[in-house]
PDB file of C-alpha atoms in Angstrom:
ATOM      1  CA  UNK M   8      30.510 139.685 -42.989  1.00  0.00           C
ATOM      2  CA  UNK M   9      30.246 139.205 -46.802  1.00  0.00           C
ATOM      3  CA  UNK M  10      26.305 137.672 -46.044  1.00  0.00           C
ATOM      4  CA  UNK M  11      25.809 140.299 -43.086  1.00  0.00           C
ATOM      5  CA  UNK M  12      26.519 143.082 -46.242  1.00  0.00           C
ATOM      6  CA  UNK M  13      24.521 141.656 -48.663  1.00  0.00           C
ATOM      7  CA  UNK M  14      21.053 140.920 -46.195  1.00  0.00           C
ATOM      8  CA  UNK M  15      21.438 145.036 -45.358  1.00  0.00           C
ATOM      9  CA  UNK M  16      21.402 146.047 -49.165  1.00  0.00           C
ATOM     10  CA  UNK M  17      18.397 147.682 -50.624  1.00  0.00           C
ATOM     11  CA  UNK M  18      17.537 148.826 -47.244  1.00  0.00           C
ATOM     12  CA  UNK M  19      17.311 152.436 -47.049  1.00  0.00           C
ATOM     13  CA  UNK M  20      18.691 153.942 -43.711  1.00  0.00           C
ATOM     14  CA  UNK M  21      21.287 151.517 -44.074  1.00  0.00           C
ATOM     15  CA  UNK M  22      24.221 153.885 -44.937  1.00  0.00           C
ATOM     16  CA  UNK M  23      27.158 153.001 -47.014  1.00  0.00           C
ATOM     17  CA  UNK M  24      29.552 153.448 -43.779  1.00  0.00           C
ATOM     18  CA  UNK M  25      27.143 150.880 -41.345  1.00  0.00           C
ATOM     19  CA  UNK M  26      27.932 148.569 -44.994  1.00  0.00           C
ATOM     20  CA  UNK M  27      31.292 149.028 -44.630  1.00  0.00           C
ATOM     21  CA  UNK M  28      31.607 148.536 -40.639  1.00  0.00           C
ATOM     22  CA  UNK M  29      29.656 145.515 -41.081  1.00  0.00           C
ATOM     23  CA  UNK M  30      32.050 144.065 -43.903  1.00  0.00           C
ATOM     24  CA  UNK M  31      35.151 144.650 -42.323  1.00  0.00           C
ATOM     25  CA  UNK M  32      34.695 144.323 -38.234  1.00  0.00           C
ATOM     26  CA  UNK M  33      36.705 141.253 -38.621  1.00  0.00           C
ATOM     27  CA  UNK M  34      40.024 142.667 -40.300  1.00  0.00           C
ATOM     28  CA  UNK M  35      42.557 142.893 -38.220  1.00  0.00           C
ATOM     29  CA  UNK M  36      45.327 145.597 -38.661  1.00  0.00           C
ATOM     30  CA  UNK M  37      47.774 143.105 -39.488  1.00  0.00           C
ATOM     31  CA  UNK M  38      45.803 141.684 -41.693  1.00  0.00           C
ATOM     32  CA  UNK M  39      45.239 138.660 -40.438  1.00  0.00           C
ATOM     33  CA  UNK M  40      41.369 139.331 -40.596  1.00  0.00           C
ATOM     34  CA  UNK M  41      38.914 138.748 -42.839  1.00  0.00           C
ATOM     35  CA  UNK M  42      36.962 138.474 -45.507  1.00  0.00           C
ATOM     36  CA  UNK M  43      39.781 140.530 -47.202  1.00  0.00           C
ATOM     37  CA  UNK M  44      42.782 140.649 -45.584  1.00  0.00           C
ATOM     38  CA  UNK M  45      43.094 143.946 -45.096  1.00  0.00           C
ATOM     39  CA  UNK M  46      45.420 146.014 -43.352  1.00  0.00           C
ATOM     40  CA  UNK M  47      45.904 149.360 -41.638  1.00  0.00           C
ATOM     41  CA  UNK M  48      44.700 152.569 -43.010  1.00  0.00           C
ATOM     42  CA  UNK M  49      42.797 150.377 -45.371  1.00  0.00           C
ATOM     43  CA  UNK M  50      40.300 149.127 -43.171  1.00  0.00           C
ATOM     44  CA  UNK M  51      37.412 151.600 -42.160  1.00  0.00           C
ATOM     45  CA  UNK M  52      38.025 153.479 -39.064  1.00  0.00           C
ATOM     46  CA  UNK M  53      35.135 152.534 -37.606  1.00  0.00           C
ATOM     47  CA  UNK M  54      34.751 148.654 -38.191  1.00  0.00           C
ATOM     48  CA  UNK M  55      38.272 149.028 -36.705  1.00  0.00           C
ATOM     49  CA  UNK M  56      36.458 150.267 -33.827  1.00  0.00           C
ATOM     50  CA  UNK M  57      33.843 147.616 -33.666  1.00  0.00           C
ATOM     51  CA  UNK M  58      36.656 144.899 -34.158  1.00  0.00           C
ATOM     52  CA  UNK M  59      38.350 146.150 -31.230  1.00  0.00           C
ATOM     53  CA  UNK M  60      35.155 145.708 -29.223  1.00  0.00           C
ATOM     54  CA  UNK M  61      33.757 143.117 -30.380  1.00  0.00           C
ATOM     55  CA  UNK M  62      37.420 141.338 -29.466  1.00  0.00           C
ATOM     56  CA  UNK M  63      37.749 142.547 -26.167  1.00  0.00           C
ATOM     57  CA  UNK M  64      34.070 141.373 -25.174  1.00  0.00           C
ATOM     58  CA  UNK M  65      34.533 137.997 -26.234  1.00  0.00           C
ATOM     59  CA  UNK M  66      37.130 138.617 -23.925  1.00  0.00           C
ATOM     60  CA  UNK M  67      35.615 139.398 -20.655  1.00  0.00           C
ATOM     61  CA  UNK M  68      32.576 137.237 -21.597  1.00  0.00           C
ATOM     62  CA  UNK M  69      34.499 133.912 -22.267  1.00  0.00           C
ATOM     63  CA  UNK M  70      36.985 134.452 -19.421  1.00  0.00           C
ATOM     64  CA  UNK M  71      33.836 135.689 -17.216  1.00  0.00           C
ATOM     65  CA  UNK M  72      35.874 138.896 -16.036  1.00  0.00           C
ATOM     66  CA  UNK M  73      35.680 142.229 -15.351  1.00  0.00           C
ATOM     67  CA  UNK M  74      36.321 144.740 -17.697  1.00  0.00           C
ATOM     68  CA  UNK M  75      39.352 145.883 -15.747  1.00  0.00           C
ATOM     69  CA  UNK M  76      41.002 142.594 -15.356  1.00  0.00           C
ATOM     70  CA  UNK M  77      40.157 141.687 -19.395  1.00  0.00           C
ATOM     71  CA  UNK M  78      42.417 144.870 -19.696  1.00  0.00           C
ATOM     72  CA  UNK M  79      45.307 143.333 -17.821  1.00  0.00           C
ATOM     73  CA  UNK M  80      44.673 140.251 -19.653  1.00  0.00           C
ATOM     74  CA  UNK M  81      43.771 141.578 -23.059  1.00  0.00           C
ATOM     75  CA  UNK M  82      47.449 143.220 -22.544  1.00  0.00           C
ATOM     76  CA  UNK M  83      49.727 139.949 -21.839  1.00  0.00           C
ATOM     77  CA  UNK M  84      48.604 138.703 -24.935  1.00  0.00           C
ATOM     78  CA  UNK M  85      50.857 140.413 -26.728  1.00  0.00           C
ATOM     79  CA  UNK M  86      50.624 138.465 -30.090  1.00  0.00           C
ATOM     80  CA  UNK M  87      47.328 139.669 -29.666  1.00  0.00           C
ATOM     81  CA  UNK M  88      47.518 142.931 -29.788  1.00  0.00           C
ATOM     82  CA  UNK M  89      49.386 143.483 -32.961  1.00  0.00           C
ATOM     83  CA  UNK M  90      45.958 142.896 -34.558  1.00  0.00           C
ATOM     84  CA  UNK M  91      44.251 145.940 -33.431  1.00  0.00           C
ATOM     85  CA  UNK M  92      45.247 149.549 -33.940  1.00  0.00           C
ATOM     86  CA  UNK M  93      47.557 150.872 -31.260  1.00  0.00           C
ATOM     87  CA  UNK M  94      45.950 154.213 -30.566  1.00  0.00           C
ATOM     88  CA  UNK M  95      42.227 152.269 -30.425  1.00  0.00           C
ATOM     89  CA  UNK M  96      43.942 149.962 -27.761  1.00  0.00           C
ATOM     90  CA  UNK M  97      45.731 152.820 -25.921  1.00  0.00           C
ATOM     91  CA  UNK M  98      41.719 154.735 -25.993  1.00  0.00           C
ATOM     92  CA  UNK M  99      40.444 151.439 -25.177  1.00  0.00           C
ATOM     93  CA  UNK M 100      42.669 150.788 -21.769  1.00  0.00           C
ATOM     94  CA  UNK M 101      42.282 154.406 -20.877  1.00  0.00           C
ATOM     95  CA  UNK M 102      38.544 154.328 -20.586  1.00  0.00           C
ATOM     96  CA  UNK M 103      38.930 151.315 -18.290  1.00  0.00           C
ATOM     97  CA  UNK M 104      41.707 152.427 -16.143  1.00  0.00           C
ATOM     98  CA  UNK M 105      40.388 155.896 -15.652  1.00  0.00           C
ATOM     99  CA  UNK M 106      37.000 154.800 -14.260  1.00  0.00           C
ATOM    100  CA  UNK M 107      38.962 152.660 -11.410  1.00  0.00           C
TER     101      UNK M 107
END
């Protein structure tokens, strides 16, 4: 993330927010993430957002599921989930099970 940052520097329509998502899509709420450790309210909402994504993809593309059952399984792993935030998790299943 730290190298990702630095290579979109100087670049002009890079915005200090797409900086920030890009630095910190791999803290965790717990803060078991990195590069910093961060946790909570201190991460940028929306890198919180891409985390979550980019965790539940890896997901559904390593396990070669669907969407629908990543959910189910994305859920049993409980120890799992206490690294995203809970309302991004909550959005996240809701999109899935409403389109069922």
């Amino acid at each position: 993330p730290e190298k990702g940052t630095e290579s979109l520097q100087g670049i002009p329509s890079i915005t200090a927010a797409i900086q920030n998502i890009v630095l910190q899509h791999h803290e965790m709420n717990n803060g078991s993430g990195f590069p910093m450790g961060l946790t909570g309210q201190k991460i940028f909402p929306l890198a919180k957002i891409i985390g979550l994504a980019d965790g539940f993809s890896d997901l559904i593309m390593e396990r070669e599921c669907s969407p629908l059952d990543g959910i189910k399984e994305f859920l049993a792993e409980r120890e799992n989930l206490a690294r995203y935030d809970s309302d991004l998790v909550k959005s996240l299943v809701k999109g899935f099970v409403a389109q069922k």
